Amino acid sequence: GAVVSQHPSRVICKSGTSVKIECRSLDFQATTMFWYRQFPKQSLMLMATSNEGSKATYEQGVEKDKFLINHASLTLSTLTVTSAHPEDSSFYICSARGGREWGGELFFGEGSRLTVL
Amino acid sequence: AQTVTQSQPEMSVQEAETVTLSCTYDTSESDYYLFWYKQPPSRQMILVIRQEAYKQQNATENRFSVNFQKAAKSFSLKISDSQLGDAAMYFCAYMRGNEKLTFGTGTRLTIIP
């Protein structure tokens, strides 16, 4: 299948700082990318849908000013956790939708573990 | 809103045996997709199998097959000849058209050597 790369895979930051996580589709163009958050031993919770060239659509209860999403190109979406606090510590996963040649299948990144001290 | 329910938080199976993971969903749509994803300890989400709702034939992928009962809104996953590498969290998921995936709560599968 197609490859989606997330970076960094692990990040530790101090409370109050901002952290940016990148999600790249390496061998296909993705007009739509999704960002999820996963707590330990729980399922994936969709945070927002990111469409290239337009504003992200956030799920209910997700603070858009806290979790800034930018989808500036067909191969890159970024999630910035602003003024991070310990409660933002979590595993963040992105997925990208493949085009017609991939039957619209969703491909997932490896995930990024954020730890806020 | 669509919901996906996995009623088995944990399952275990002897190596080489067969195990079935349950999934039910709720939707008012007639055209949609259903998926089973595997999440091993590495946390990488891996697509196991996919079913289009308009297809009556159950999808199969090698040792993995599904029992899709559209009227009952049931989508179970059968793993045959279980292997140690099958140990993982398994998530059932629903998607309508090109919209978002809705995941179930997951089933942790343990393989007993």
mmCIF file with all atom_site columns, N, CA and C in Angstrom, chain A residues 1-5 23-33 71 73-76 94-102 104-109:
data_model
loop_
_atom_site.group_PDB
_atom_site.id
_atom_site.type_symbol
_atom_site.label_atom_id
_atom_site.label_alt_id
_atom_site.label_comp_id
_atom_site.label_asym_id
_atom_site.label_entity_id
_atom_site.label_seq_id
_atom_site.pdbx_PDB_ins_code
_atom_site.Cartn_x
_atom_site.Cartn_y
_atom_site.Cartn_z
_atom_site.occupancy
_atom_site.B_iso_or_equiv
_atom_site.pdbx_formal_charge
_atom_site.auth_seq_id
_atom_site.auth_comp_id
_atom_site.auth_asym_id
_atom_site.auth_atom_id
_atom_site.pdbx_PDB_model_num
ATOM 1   N N  . GLY A 1 1   ? 0.819   -1.206 0.000  1.00 0.00 ? 1   GLY A N  1
ATOM 2   C CA . GLY A 1 1   ? 0.000   0.000  0.000  1.00 0.00 ? 1   GLY A CA 1
ATOM 3   C C  . GLY A 1 1   ? 0.847   1.247  0.000  1.00 0.00 ? 1   GLY A C  1
ATOM 4   N N  . ALA A 1 2   ? 0.169   2.374  -0.046 1.00 0.00 ? 2   ALA A N  1
ATOM 5   C CA . ALA A 1 2   ? 0.859   3.651  -0.031 1.00 0.00 ? 2   ALA A CA 1
ATOM 6   C C  . ALA A 1 2   ? 1.411   3.944  1.364  1.00 0.00 ? 2   ALA A C  1
ATOM 7   N N  . VAL A 1 3   ? 2.380   4.864  1.408  1.00 0.00 ? 3   VAL A N  1
ATOM 8   C CA . VAL A 1 3   ? 3.075   5.143  2.660  1.00 0.00 ? 3   VAL A CA 1
ATOM 9   C C  . VAL A 1 3   ? 2.746   6.537  3.166  1.00 0.00 ? 3   VAL A C  1
ATOM 10  N N  . VAL A 1 4   ? 2.421   6.604  4.445  1.00 0.00 ? 4   VAL A N  1
ATOM 11  C CA . VAL A 1 4   ? 2.215   7.876  5.134  1.00 0.00 ? 4   VAL A CA 1
ATOM 12  C C  . VAL A 1 4   ? 3.226   7.946  6.260  1.00 0.00 ? 4   VAL A C  1
ATOM 13  N N  . SER A 1 5   ? 3.971   9.037  6.294  1.00 0.00 ? 5   SER A N  1
ATOM 14  C CA . SER A 1 5   ? 5.021   9.193  7.287  1.00 0.00 ? 5   SER A CA 1
ATOM 15  C C  . SER A 1 5   ? 4.680   10.302 8.256  1.00 0.00 ? 5   SER A C  1
ATOM 16  N N  . CYS A 1 23  ? 2.591   15.201 8.916  1.00 0.00 ? 23  CYS A N  1
ATOM 17  C CA . CYS A 1 23  ? 2.042   13.997 8.296  1.00 0.00 ? 23  CYS A CA 1
ATOM 18  C C  . CYS A 1 23  ? 2.228   14.146 6.788  1.00 0.00 ? 23  CYS A C  1
ATOM 19  N N  . ARG A 1 24  ? 2.995   13.245 6.206  1.00 0.00 ? 24  ARG A N  1
ATOM 20  C CA . ARG A 1 24  ? 3.302   13.324 4.783  1.00 0.00 ? 24  ARG A CA 1
ATOM 21  C C  . ARG A 1 24  ? 2.872   12.053 4.050  1.00 0.00 ? 24  ARG A C  1
ATOM 22  N N  . SER A 1 25  ? 2.238   12.240 2.907  1.00 0.00 ? 25  SER A N  1
ATOM 23  C CA . SER A 1 25  ? 1.970   11.113 2.020  1.00 0.00 ? 25  SER A CA 1
ATOM 24  C C  . SER A 1 25  ? 3.153   11.040 1.058  1.00 0.00 ? 25  SER A C  1
ATOM 25  N N  . LEU A 1 26  ? 3.857   9.922  1.080  1.00 0.00 ? 26  LEU A N  1
ATOM 26  C CA . LEU A 1 26  ? 5.141   9.845  0.383  1.00 0.00 ? 26  LEU A CA 1
ATOM 27  C C  . LEU A 1 26  ? 5.024   9.512  -1.097 1.00 0.00 ? 26  LEU A C  1
ATOM 28  N N  . ASP A 1 27  ? 4.050   8.737  -1.481 1.00 0.00 ? 27  ASP A N  1
ATOM 29  C CA . ASP A 1 27  ? 3.988   8.314  -2.870 1.00 0.00 ? 27  ASP A CA 1
ATOM 30  C C  . ASP A 1 27  ? 2.616   8.517  -3.489 1.00 0.00 ? 27  ASP A C  1
ATOM 31  N N  . PHE A 1 28  ? 1.853   9.415  -2.892 1.00 0.00 ? 28  PHE A N  1
ATOM 32  C CA . PHE A 1 28  ? 0.567   9.749  -3.494 1.00 0.00 ? 28  PHE A CA 1
ATOM 33  C C  . PHE A 1 28  ? 0.126   11.113 -2.984 1.00 0.00 ? 28  PHE A C  1
ATOM 34  N N  . GLN A 1 29  ? -0.802  11.699 -3.696 1.00 0.00 ? 29  GLN A N  1
ATOM 35  C CA . GLN A 1 29  ? -1.343  12.985 -3.283 1.00 0.00 ? 29  GLN A CA 1
ATOM 36  C C  . GLN A 1 29  ? -2.630  12.766 -2.504 1.00 0.00 ? 29  GLN A C  1
ATOM 37  N N  . ALA A 1 30  ? -2.746  13.448 -1.409 1.00 0.00 ? 30  ALA A N  1
ATOM 38  C CA . ALA A 1 30  ? -3.891  13.268 -0.524 1.00 0.00 ? 30  ALA A CA 1
ATOM 39  C C  . ALA A 1 30  ? -4.630  14.587 -0.354 1.00 0.00 ? 30  ALA A C  1
ATOM 40  N N  . THR A 1 31  ? -5.800  14.676 -0.941 1.00 0.00 ? 31  THR A N  1
ATOM 41  C CA . THR A 1 31  ? -6.580  15.894 -0.775 1.00 0.00 ? 31  THR A CA 1
ATOM 42  C C  . THR A 1 31  ? -7.198  15.969 0.613  1.00 0.00 ? 31  THR A C  1
ATOM 43  N N  . THR A 1 32  ? -7.348  14.812 1.236  1.00 0.00 ? 32  THR A N  1
ATOM 44  C CA . THR A 1 32  ? -7.949  14.776 2.571  1.00 0.00 ? 32  THR A CA 1
ATOM 45  C C  . THR A 1 32  ? -7.076  13.982 3.523  1.00 0.00 ? 32  THR A C  1
ATOM 46  N N  . MET A 1 33  ? -6.820  14.571 4.662  1.00 0.00 ? 33  MET A N  1
ATOM 47  C CA . MET A 1 33  ? -6.097  13.887 5.729  1.00 0.00 ? 33  MET A CA 1
ATOM 48  C C  . MET A 1 33  ? -6.904  14.015 7.009  1.00 0.00 ? 33  MET A C  1
ATOM 49  N N  . HIS A 1 71  ? -3.040  22.267 6.056  1.00 0.00 ? 71  HIS A N  1
ATOM 50  C CA . HIS A 1 71  ? -2.894  21.294 4.968  1.00 0.00 ? 71  HIS A CA 1
ATOM 51  C C  . HIS A 1 71  ? -2.503  22.096 3.729  1.00 0.00 ? 71  HIS A C  1
ATOM 52  N N  . SER A 1 73  ? -0.279  21.567 1.306  1.00 0.00 ? 73  SER A N  1
ATOM 53  C CA . SER A 1 73  ? 0.007   20.935 0.025  1.00 0.00 ? 73  SER A CA 1
ATOM 54  C C  . SER A 1 73  ? -0.691  19.582 -0.026 1.00 0.00 ? 73  SER A C  1
ATOM 55  N N  . LEU A 1 74  ? -0.651  18.962 -1.180 1.00 0.00 ? 74  LEU A N  1
ATOM 56  C CA . LEU A 1 74  ? -1.325  17.680 -1.363 1.00 0.00 ? 74  LEU A CA 1
ATOM 57  C C  . LEU A 1 74  ? -0.583  16.521 -0.702 1.00 0.00 ? 74  LEU A C  1
ATOM 58  N N  . THR A 1 75  ? 0.588   16.804 -0.139 1.00 0.00 ? 75  THR A N  1
ATOM 59  C CA . THR A 1 75  ? 1.337   15.722 0.496  1.00 0.00 ? 75  THR A CA 1
ATOM 60  C C  . THR A 1 75  ? 1.699   16.017 1.952  1.00 0.00 ? 75  THR A C  1
ATOM 61  N N  . LEU A 1 76  ? 1.243   17.132 2.487  1.00 0.00 ? 76  LEU A N  1
ATOM 62  C CA . LEU A 1 76  ? 1.648   17.496 3.846  1.00 0.00 ? 76  LEU A CA 1
ATOM 63  C C  . LEU A 1 76  ? 0.515   18.141 4.620  1.00 0.00 ? 76  LEU A C  1
ATOM 64  N N  . CYS A 1 94  ? -2.189  10.259 12.163 1.00 0.00 ? 94  CYS A N  1
ATOM 65  C CA . CYS A 1 94  ? -2.807  10.858 10.983 1.00 0.00 ? 94  CYS A CA 1
ATOM 66  C C  . CYS A 1 94  ? -3.111  9.763  9.972  1.00 0.00 ? 94  CYS A C  1
ATOM 67  N N  . SER A 1 95  ? -4.061  10.039 9.108  1.00 0.00 ? 95  SER A N  1
ATOM 68  C CA . SER A 1 95  ? -4.317  9.153  7.978  1.00 0.00 ? 95  SER A CA 1
ATOM 69  C C  . SER A 1 95  ? -4.576  10.015 6.752  1.00 0.00 ? 95  SER A C  1
ATOM 70  N N  . ALA A 1 96  ? -4.255  9.474  5.602  1.00 0.00 ? 96  ALA A N  1
ATOM 71  C CA . ALA A 1 96  ? -4.423  10.193 4.346  1.00 0.00 ? 96  ALA A CA 1
ATOM 72  C C  . ALA A 1 96  ? -5.238  9.339  3.386  1.00 0.00 ? 96  ALA A C  1
ATOM 73  N N  . ARG A 1 97  ? -6.130  10.000 2.662  1.00 0.00 ? 97  ARG A N  1
ATOM 74  C CA . ARG A 1 97  ? -6.963  9.257  1.730  1.00 0.00 ? 97  ARG A CA 1
ATOM 75  C C  . ARG A 1 97  ? -6.284  9.183  0.369  1.00 0.00 ? 97  ARG A C  1
ATOM 76  N N  . GLY A 1 98  ? -6.116  7.982  -0.121 1.00 0.00 ? 98  GLY A N  1
ATOM 77  C CA . GLY A 1 98  ? -5.545  7.797  -1.448 1.00 0.00 ? 98  GLY A CA 1
ATOM 78  C C  . GLY A 1 98  ? -6.556  8.160  -2.517 1.00 0.00 ? 98  GLY A C  1
ATOM 79  N N  . GLY A 1 99  ? -6.071  8.459  -3.679 1.00 0.00 ? 99  GLY A N  1
ATOM 80  C CA . GLY A 1 99  ? -6.936  8.849  -4.778 1.00 0.00 ? 99  GLY A CA 1
ATOM 81  C C  . GLY A 1 99  ? -7.612  7.661  -5.435 1.00 0.00 ? 99  GLY A C  1
ATOM 82  N N  . ARG A 1 100 ? -8.131  7.905  -6.621 1.00 0.00 ? 100 ARG A N  1
ATOM 83  C CA . ARG A 1 100 ? -8.889  6.875  -7.323 1.00 0.00 ? 100 ARG A CA 1
ATOM 84  C C  . ARG A 1 100 ? -8.065  5.624  -7.558 1.00 0.00 ? 100 ARG A C  1
ATOM 85  N N  . GLU A 1 101 ? -6.763  5.827  -7.798 1.00 0.00 ? 101 GLU A N  1
ATOM 86  C CA . GLU A 1 101 ? -5.916  4.661  -8.063 1.00 0.00 ? 101 GLU A CA 1
ATOM 87  C C  . GLU A 1 101 ? -5.797  3.766  -6.845 1.00 0.00 ? 101 GLU A C  1
ATOM 88  N N  . TRP A 1 102 ? -6.079  4.292  -5.668 1.00 0.00 ? 102 TRP A N  1
ATOM 89  C CA . TRP A 1 102 ? -6.050  3.516  -4.443 1.00 0.00 ? 102 TRP A CA 1
ATOM 90  C C  . TRP A 1 102 ? -7.454  3.185  -3.949 1.00 0.00 ? 102 TRP A C  1
ATOM 91  N N  . GLY A 1 104 ? -9.649  5.130  -2.959 1.00 0.00 ? 104 GLY A N  1
ATOM 92  C CA . GLY A 1 104 ? -10.052 5.966  -1.837 1.00 0.00 ? 104 GLY A CA 1
ATOM 93  C C  . GLY A 1 104 ? -9.666  5.413  -0.479 1.00 0.00 ? 104 GLY A C  1
ATOM 94  N N  . GLU A 1 105 ? -8.787  4.430  -0.459 1.00 0.00 ? 105 GLU A N  1
ATOM 95  C CA . GLU A 1 105 ? -8.401  3.797  0.808  1.00 0.00 ? 105 GLU A CA 1
ATOM 96  C C  . GLU A 1 105 ? -7.665  4.785  1.710  1.00 0.00 ? 105 GLU A C  1
ATOM 97  N N  . LEU A 1 106 ? -7.820  4.599  2.998  1.00 0.00 ? 106 LEU A N  1
ATOM 98  C CA . LEU A 1 106 ? -7.125  5.421  3.982  1.00 0.00 ? 106 LEU A CA 1
ATOM 99  C C  . LEU A 1 106 ? -5.841  4.734  4.414  1.00 0.00 ? 106 LEU A C  1
ATOM 100 N N  . PHE A 1 107 ? -4.755  5.494  4.438  1.00 0.00 ? 107 PHE A N  1
ATOM 101 C CA . PHE A 1 107 ? -3.467  4.971  4.882  1.00 0.00 ? 107 PHE A CA 1
ATOM 102 C C  . PHE A 1 107 ? -3.034  5.752  6.118  1.00 0.00 ? 107 PHE A C  1
ATOM 103 N N  . PHE A 1 108 ? -2.492  5.024  7.085  1.00 0.00 ? 108 PHE A N  1
ATOM 104 C CA . PHE A 1 108 ? -2.182  5.612  8.383  1.00 0.00 ? 108 PHE A CA 1
ATOM 105 C C  . PHE A 1 108 ? -0.686  5.839  8.563  1.00 0.00 ? 108 PHE A C  1
ATOM 106 N N  . GLY A 1 109 ? -0.372  6.929  9.267  1.00 0.00 ? 109 GLY A N  1
ATOM 107 C CA . GLY A 1 109 ? 0.996   7.165  9.688  1.00 0.00 ? 109 GLY A CA 1
ATOM 108 C C  . GLY A 1 109 ? 1.336   6.292  10.881 1.00 0.00 ? 109 GLY A C  1
#
